């Protein structure tokens, strides 16, 4: 993990309210693994005070401009504008200075290559699944089930298709793909192939429904949680979630930024996960 003072290479709106930012990020090709994240801060302003966490969508190289300029190693993040931090981010341009702390956290375990892999993404939850897909397609059959409220929430699916991933899209309003919830598609797929391994990231109600379906078929599941985070490095305990076997007499907490954000389903206390609020809520 390093703190890089670096610059933005590009920042473009890819769908209404969704932006894709490319950031100069030396060494990330070597350091970053699928499911890890970065803490992002704009350099020229104190507000927002706290860094904001974003999953790493992709790591790559830009070709050298000329002999004197070496090729540039970059990461891409994709973010949805939801509040003060992301509102500032959407105004940033090529060359703007930012700070990047990362790569952080524990990512996905790739598991048995013989097993079929099913990735389930809800909206912006698709982000940490791309690097995972890049790795999994080398050894396994991979399907992506992607869900959103409307067609505007369905982003970058064609990039997964270019990797050789079989994709299924569903939207709640039926504006793209099958009408309904992505969890209904998962139910159908697991009924046909319960021996698959499932990897999911998205809003908590979706993750909770995915867990119930996978438990019903005894299918292995890893989830990437987007708990509220303040420091991202295990110092503030603002991101703890309750672990399996937690009770008031014997509390078991897991630090989402250091022990996660990816967890195996059996590590978590699902009865308490959905109602859980962050311990820390006071800072901006
Ligand atoms: C490990 C991790 C990876 C993430 N990856 C991505 C990503 O790839 N792309 C992306 O767009 N977002 C991602 N997020 C969520 C992102 O960090 C928040 O959307 C961002 O911090 C909001 O900052 P803001 O200042 O714009 O909004 P704020 O003003 O801080 O908050 C605006 C609203 O969003 C809610 N909110 C803030 N953070 C979260 C969160 N983590 N989960 C649910 N609701 C939240 C707040 O409660 C509030 O209602 C990730 C979060 C985590 C923990
Ligand atoms: S965000 Fe501070 S400990 Fe996890």
Short mmCIF file of C-alpha atoms and ligand atoms in Angstrom, two decimals:
data_model
loop_
_atom_site.label_atom_id
_atom_site.label_comp_id
_atom_site.label_asym_id
_atom_site.label_seq_id
_atom_site.Cartn_x
_atom_site.Cartn_y
_atom_site.Cartn_z
CA UNK A 1 0.00 0.00 0.00
CA UNK A 2 1.34 3.43 -1.00
CA UNK A 3 0.20 7.03 -0.98
CA UNK A 4 0.72 8.40 -4.49
CA UNK A 5 0.51 12.10 -5.31
CA UNK A 6 -0.52 11.73 -8.89
CA UNK A 7 -2.61 13.16 -11.74
CA UNK A 8 -5.78 12.44 -13.62
CA UNK A 9 -5.33 11.27 -17.22
CA UNK A 10 -9.03 11.49 -18.16
CA UNK A 11 -12.46 11.81 -16.54
CA UNK A 12 -15.52 11.19 -18.71
CA UNK A 13 -19.24 10.71 -18.17
CA UNK A 14 -20.11 7.26 -19.54
CA UNK A 15 -23.83 7.21 -18.60
CA UNK A 16 -26.04 9.79 -16.83
CA UNK A 17 -24.43 10.29 -13.39
CA UNK A 18 -21.65 7.71 -13.95
CA UNK A 19 -18.04 8.73 -14.61
CA UNK A 20 -14.95 6.83 -15.60
CA UNK A 21 -11.66 8.26 -14.39
CA UNK A 22 -8.22 7.18 -15.56
CA UNK A 23 -5.42 7.96 -13.08
CA UNK A 24 -1.65 7.71 -13.46
CA UNK A 25 -0.80 4.91 -11.01
CA UNK A 26 2.76 3.56 -11.09
CA UNK A 27 3.26 -0.01 -9.81
CA UNK A 28 -0.45 -0.90 -9.68
CA UNK A 29 0.02 -3.56 -12.37
CA UNK A 30 2.22 -5.43 -9.90
CA UNK A 31 0.43 -4.51 -6.68
CA UNK A 32 -3.32 -4.59 -7.34
CA UNK A 33 -5.42 -7.76 -7.16
CA UNK A 34 -9.11 -8.18 -8.18
CA UNK A 35 -11.50 -6.75 -5.57
CA UNK A 36 -9.08 -4.25 -4.02
CA UNK A 37 -9.86 -0.55 -3.71
CA UNK A 38 -8.21 2.86 -3.39
CA UNK A 39 -8.87 5.84 -1.12
CA UNK A 40 -9.13 8.96 -3.29
CA UNK A 41 -8.55 12.59 -2.30
CA UNK A 42 -8.45 15.78 -4.32
CA UNK A 43 -5.17 17.62 -3.56
CA UNK A 44 -6.17 21.26 -3.97
CA UNK A 45 -9.04 21.37 -1.45
CA UNK A 46 -9.56 20.34 2.19
CA UNK A 47 -13.18 19.42 1.55
CA UNK A 48 -14.28 16.74 1.66
CA UNK A 49 -11.99 16.08 4.60
CA UNK A 50 -12.01 12.34 4.27
CA UNK A 51 -10.75 10.28 1.39
CA UNK A 52 -13.42 8.35 -0.52
CA UNK A 53 -13.14 4.60 -1.29
CA UNK A 54 -13.49 3.32 -4.88
CA UNK A 55 -13.01 -0.13 -6.33
CA UNK A 56 -10.29 -0.58 -8.95
CA UNK A 57 -12.05 -1.30 -12.24
CA UNK A 58 -9.03 -1.92 -14.42
CA UNK A 59 -5.24 -1.60 -14.49
CA UNK A 60 -3.45 -0.91 -17.77
CA UNK A 61 -0.72 0.83 -19.75
CA UNK A 62 -0.93 3.81 -22.09
CA UNK A 63 1.61 3.56 -24.92
CA UNK A 64 4.59 5.93 -24.82
CA UNK A 65 3.97 9.28 -26.59
CA UNK A 66 7.58 9.36 -27.81
CA UNK A 67 10.99 7.87 -26.94
CA UNK A 68 11.52 10.40 -24.15
CA UNK A 69 8.19 9.58 -22.44
CA UNK A 70 7.89 6.08 -20.98
CA UNK A 71 4.56 4.22 -21.20
CA UNK A 72 2.17 5.26 -18.48
CA UNK A 73 0.70 2.77 -16.01
CA UNK A 74 -2.84 3.68 -15.00
CA UNK A 75 -5.86 2.53 -13.06
CA UNK A 76 -9.47 3.24 -13.91
CA UNK A 77 -12.22 3.83 -11.39
CA UNK A 78 -15.90 4.19 -12.24
CA UNK A 79 -18.02 6.25 -9.88
CA UNK A 80 -21.60 7.35 -9.46
CA UNK A 81 -22.23 10.92 -8.33
CA UNK A 82 -24.07 10.67 -5.01
CA UNK A 83 -22.78 13.47 -2.72
CA UNK A 84 -20.23 16.18 -2.01
CA UNK A 85 -17.06 14.16 -2.80
CA UNK A 86 -18.24 12.68 -6.09
CA UNK A 87 -19.70 16.07 -7.09
CA UNK A 88 -16.18 17.52 -6.81
CA UNK A 89 -14.74 14.54 -8.67
CA UNK A 90 -17.03 15.00 -11.68
CA UNK A 91 -15.55 18.50 -12.21
CA UNK A 92 -11.94 17.25 -12.35
CA UNK A 93 -9.95 17.26 -15.60
CA UNK A 94 -6.86 15.79 -17.21
CA UNK A 95 -3.77 17.00 -15.30
CA UNK A 96 -5.57 17.76 -12.01
CA UNK A 97 -3.63 16.62 -8.96
CA UNK A 98 -5.03 14.01 -6.62
CA UNK A 99 -3.83 11.60 -3.91
CA UNK A 100 -4.37 7.89 -4.15
CA UNK A 101 -3.87 5.55 -1.19
CA UNK A 102 -3.76 1.92 -2.21
CA UNK A 103 -4.22 -0.71 -3.34
CA UNK A 104 -6.12 -1.59 -0.16
CA UNK A 105 -8.02 -4.49 1.34
CA UNK A 106 -8.41 -8.18 0.59
CA UNK A 107 -9.78 -9.08 -2.79
CA UNK A 108 -11.43 -12.19 -4.28
CA UNK A 109 -10.09 -15.75 -4.08
CA UNK A 110 -10.36 -17.31 -7.53
CA UNK A 111 -11.18 -20.85 -6.33
CA UNK A 112 -11.33 -24.12 -8.27
CA UNK A 113 -10.78 -23.55 -12.04
CA UNK A 114 -13.09 -26.49 -12.84
CA UNK A 115 -16.08 -24.70 -11.32
CA UNK A 116 -18.23 -22.40 -13.43
CA UNK A 117 -18.09 -18.81 -12.13
CA UNK A 118 -21.13 -16.55 -11.83
CA UNK A 119 -20.52 -12.84 -11.21
CA UNK A 120 -23.50 -10.83 -9.94
CA UNK A 121 -23.29 -7.04 -10.20
CA UNK A 122 -25.86 -4.50 -9.10
CA UNK A 123 -25.33 -1.00 -10.57
CA UNK A 124 -21.94 0.39 -9.59
CA UNK A 125 -21.26 -2.97 -7.88
CA UNK A 126 -20.02 -4.12 -11.27
CA UNK A 127 -16.73 -2.26 -10.74
CA UNK A 128 -14.66 -4.78 -8.72
CA UNK A 129 -15.86 -7.66 -10.93
CA UNK A 130 -14.01 -6.64 -14.11
CA UNK A 131 -10.45 -7.40 -12.95
CA UNK A 132 -11.80 -10.60 -11.44
CA UNK A 133 -13.38 -11.57 -14.78
CA UNK A 134 -10.07 -10.86 -16.57
CA UNK A 135 -8.40 -13.41 -14.31
CA UNK A 136 -11.17 -16.03 -14.19
CA UNK A 137 -11.65 -16.29 -17.98
CA UNK A 138 -8.12 -17.67 -18.25
CA UNK A 139 -9.22 -20.93 -16.59
CA UNK A 140 -13.00 -21.08 -16.16
CA UNK A 141 -16.36 -20.49 -17.82
CA UNK A 142 -17.60 -17.12 -16.56
CA UNK A 143 -21.11 -15.60 -16.66
CA UNK A 144 -22.02 -12.09 -15.61
CA UNK A 145 -25.51 -11.31 -14.30
CA UNK A 146 -25.88 -7.55 -14.30
CA UNK A 147 -28.84 -5.70 -12.79
CA UNK A 148 -29.93 -2.09 -12.44
CA UNK A 149 -33.01 0.04 -11.96
CA UNK A 150 -32.98 1.34 -15.56
CA UNK A 151 -30.81 1.02 -18.68
CA UNK A 152 -28.70 3.97 -17.42
CA UNK A 153 -27.42 1.76 -14.56
CA UNK A 154 -26.09 -0.90 -16.96
CA UNK A 155 -22.48 0.08 -17.63
CA UNK A 156 -19.46 -1.54 -19.32
CA UNK A 157 -21.20 -4.86 -20.03
CA UNK A 158 -19.74 -4.99 -23.55
CA UNK A 159 -16.25 -4.86 -22.04
CA UNK A 160 -16.99 -8.06 -20.13
CA UNK A 161 -18.28 -9.61 -23.39
CA UNK A 162 -14.98 -8.76 -25.08
CA UNK A 163 -13.23 -10.86 -22.42
CA UNK A 164 -15.38 -13.84 -23.42
CA UNK A 165 -17.82 -13.55 -20.51
CA UNK A 166 -21.43 -14.63 -21.18
CA UNK A 167 -23.61 -11.72 -20.00
CA UNK A 168 -27.25 -11.44 -18.86
CA UNK A 169 -28.82 -8.05 -18.22
CA UNK A 170 -31.94 -7.30 -16.20
CA UNK A 171 -33.53 -3.97 -15.30
CA UNK A 172 -36.33 -3.30 -12.84
CA UNK A 173 -38.25 -1.15 -15.36
CA UNK A 174 -37.57 -3.47 -18.31
CA UNK A 175 -35.78 -0.72 -20.30
CA UNK A 176 -32.91 -3.12 -21.08
CA UNK A 177 -32.66 -6.91 -20.94
CA UNK A 178 -35.07 -9.00 -18.90
CA UNK A 179 -37.53 -7.12 -16.68
CA UNK A 180 -37.06 -7.86 -12.98
CA UNK A 181 -34.37 -8.33 -10.39
CA UNK A 182 -30.95 -9.76 -11.13
CA UNK A 183 -31.50 -12.21 -8.27
CA UNK A 184 -34.29 -13.93 -10.27
CA UNK A 185 -31.77 -14.59 -13.04
CA UNK A 186 -29.34 -16.00 -10.45
CA UNK A 187 -32.05 -18.31 -9.14
CA UNK A 188 -32.61 -19.69 -12.69
CA UNK A 189 -28.88 -20.16 -13.33
CA UNK A 190 -28.25 -21.95 -10.02
CA UNK A 191 -31.25 -24.22 -10.51
CA UNK A 192 -29.48 -25.43 -13.70
CA UNK A 193 -25.91 -25.33 -12.29
CA UNK A 194 -25.72 -25.33 -8.46
CA UNK A 195 -22.03 -26.32 -8.51
CA UNK A 196 -20.97 -22.85 -9.67
CA UNK A 197 -19.06 -20.37 -7.50
CA UNK A 198 -20.75 -16.99 -7.08
CA UNK A 199 -19.09 -13.56 -6.64
CA UNK A 200 -21.31 -10.56 -5.89
CA UNK A 201 -21.15 -6.82 -5.35
CA UNK A 202 -24.04 -4.36 -5.19
CA UNK A 203 -26.53 -2.75 -2.84
CA UNK A 204 -27.06 -4.52 0.49
CA UNK A 205 -30.62 -5.80 -0.23
CA UNK A 206 -29.29 -7.43 -3.43
CA UNK A 207 -26.31 -8.97 -1.60
CA UNK A 208 -28.64 -10.28 1.09
CA UNK A 209 -30.94 -11.89 -1.49
CA UNK A 210 -27.93 -13.42 -3.31
CA UNK A 211 -26.75 -14.93 -0.01
CA UNK A 212 -30.16 -16.52 0.65
CA UNK A 213 -30.30 -18.02 -2.85
CA UNK A 214 -26.73 -19.37 -2.68
CA UNK A 215 -27.35 -20.83 0.80
CA UNK A 216 -30.41 -22.65 -0.63
CA UNK A 217 -28.23 -24.40 -3.25
CA UNK A 218 -25.15 -24.78 -0.96
CA UNK A 219 -23.26 -22.71 -3.54
CA UNK A 220 -20.02 -21.01 -2.52
CA UNK A 221 -20.29 -17.21 -2.37
CA UNK A 222 -17.90 -14.31 -1.98
CA UNK A 223 -19.29 -10.80 -1.54
CA UNK A 224 -17.65 -7.41 -1.80
CA UNK A 225 -19.20 -5.09 0.81
CA UNK A 226 -19.36 -1.33 0.43
CA UNK A 227 -19.45 -0.44 4.13
CA UNK A 228 -19.02 3.25 4.92
CA UNK A 229 -15.31 3.93 5.39
CA UNK A 230 -13.33 6.78 6.92
CA UNK A 231 -9.63 5.82 6.98
CA UNK A 232 -9.50 2.70 4.77
CA UNK A 233 -6.51 1.26 6.65
CA UNK A 234 -7.88 -0.30 9.84
CA UNK A 235 -7.34 2.68 12.16
CA UNK A 236 -10.82 4.14 12.86
CA UNK A 237 -13.07 1.03 13.06
CA UNK A 238 -15.67 3.02 11.13
CA UNK A 239 -16.22 0.12 8.73
CA UNK A 240 -16.72 -2.88 11.01
CA UNK A 241 -19.34 -5.50 10.18
CA UNK A 242 -20.55 -8.31 12.42
CA UNK A 243 -18.88 -11.64 11.83
CA UNK A 244 -20.40 -15.15 12.01
CA UNK A 245 -21.13 -16.18 15.61
CA UNK A 246 -21.40 -12.57 16.83
CA UNK A 247 -23.36 -12.02 20.04
CA UNK A 248 -23.52 -9.27 22.66
CA UNK A 249 -21.71 -11.59 25.08
CA UNK A 250 -19.09 -12.56 22.50
CA UNK A 251 -18.76 -9.76 19.93
CA UNK A 252 -17.07 -10.67 16.66
CA UNK A 253 -16.34 -7.74 14.41
CA UNK A 254 -14.61 -7.76 11.04
CA UNK A 255 -12.89 -4.69 9.72
CA UNK A 256 -14.25 -4.22 6.21
CA UNK A 257 -11.29 -2.21 4.91
CA UNK A 258 -8.55 -4.58 6.11
CA UNK A 259 -10.19 -8.01 6.42
CA UNK A 260 -12.47 -7.21 3.46
CA UNK A 261 -14.04 -5.64 1.49
CA UNK A 262 -14.39 -9.16 0.05
CA UNK A 263 -15.64 -11.84 2.44
CA UNK A 264 -16.64 -15.45 2.05
CA UNK A 265 -20.36 -15.68 2.94
CA UNK A 266 -19.68 -17.95 5.90
CA UNK A 267 -17.50 -15.30 7.58
CA UNK A 268 -20.44 -12.91 8.08
CA UNK A 269 -23.42 -12.64 10.42
CA UNK A 270 -26.20 -12.32 7.82
CA UNK A 271 -28.97 -11.85 10.38
CA UNK A 272 -27.50 -8.47 11.29
CA UNK A 273 -25.82 -7.32 8.12
CA UNK A 274 -28.62 -5.41 6.43
CA UNK A 275 -29.68 -3.23 9.40
CA UNK A 276 -26.12 -2.43 10.30
CA UNK A 277 -24.97 1.20 10.28
CA UNK A 278 -21.42 2.39 10.29
CA UNK A 279 -20.01 3.09 13.75
CA UNK A 280 -18.49 6.31 12.42
CA UNK A 281 -20.84 8.85 10.88
CA UNK A 282 -19.66 12.21 12.12
CA UNK A 283 -17.12 13.47 9.57
CA UNK A 284 -17.38 14.72 6.03
C1 LIG B 1 -14.66 -0.70 -0.72
C2 LIG B 1 -15.57 0.28 -1.41
C3 LIG B 1 -15.57 0.36 -2.78
C4 LIG B 1 -16.40 1.29 -3.43
N1 LIG B 1 -16.36 1.34 -4.79
C5 LIG B 1 -17.12 2.23 -5.44
C6 LIG B 1 -17.06 2.34 -6.85
O1 LIG B 1 -16.32 1.61 -7.51
N2 LIG B 1 -17.83 3.29 -7.44
C7 LIG B 1 -18.68 4.11 -6.73
O2 LIG B 1 -19.37 4.94 -7.32
N3 LIG B 1 -18.77 4.01 -5.40
C8 LIG B 1 -18.01 3.11 -4.73
N4 LIG B 1 -18.08 3.04 -3.37
C9 LIG B 1 -18.99 3.96 -2.67
C10 LIG B 1 -18.30 5.34 -2.63
O3 LIG B 1 -17.21 5.27 -1.74
C11 LIG B 1 -19.29 6.37 -2.13
O4 LIG B 1 -20.33 6.51 -3.08
C12 LIG B 1 -18.58 7.72 -2.00
O5 LIG B 1 -17.69 7.67 -0.90
C13 LIG B 1 -19.62 8.81 -1.77
O6 LIG B 1 -18.92 10.00 -1.52
P1 LIG B 1 -19.67 11.40 -1.62
O7 LIG B 1 -18.87 12.36 -0.85
O8 LIG B 1 -19.98 11.72 -3.03
O9 LIG B 1 -21.04 11.11 -0.92
P2 LIG B 1 -21.41 11.41 0.60
O10 LIG B 1 -21.81 12.84 0.69
O11 LIG B 1 -20.34 10.90 1.52
O12 LIG B 1 -22.66 10.46 0.72
C14 LIG B 1 -23.80 10.65 -0.14
C15 LIG B 1 -24.77 9.53 0.13
O13 LIG B 1 -24.19 8.28 -0.26
C16 LIG B 1 -24.17 7.38 0.84
N5 LIG B 1 -22.93 6.60 0.82
C17 LIG B 1 -21.68 7.05 0.97
N6 LIG B 1 -20.81 6.02 0.95
C18 LIG B 1 -21.54 4.92 0.76
C19 LIG B 1 -21.26 3.53 0.69
N7 LIG B 1 -20.03 3.07 0.81
N8 LIG B 1 -22.28 2.68 0.52
C20 LIG B 1 -23.55 3.12 0.44
N9 LIG B 1 -23.90 4.39 0.52
C21 LIG B 1 -22.92 5.28 0.69
C22 LIG B 1 -24.25 8.26 2.08
O14 LIG B 1 -24.83 7.57 3.18
C23 LIG B 1 -25.13 9.38 1.62
O15 LIG B 1 -26.49 9.05 1.69
C24 LIG B 1 -17.27 2.12 -2.68
C25 LIG B 1 -17.29 2.03 -1.30
C26 LIG B 1 -16.45 1.13 -0.67
C27 LIG B 1 -16.45 1.03 0.82
S1 LIG B 2 -12.34 2.56 7.45
FE1 LIG B 2 -11.17 3.01 9.22
S2 LIG B 2 -10.93 1.02 10.06
FE2 LIG B 2 -11.91 0.62 8.19
#
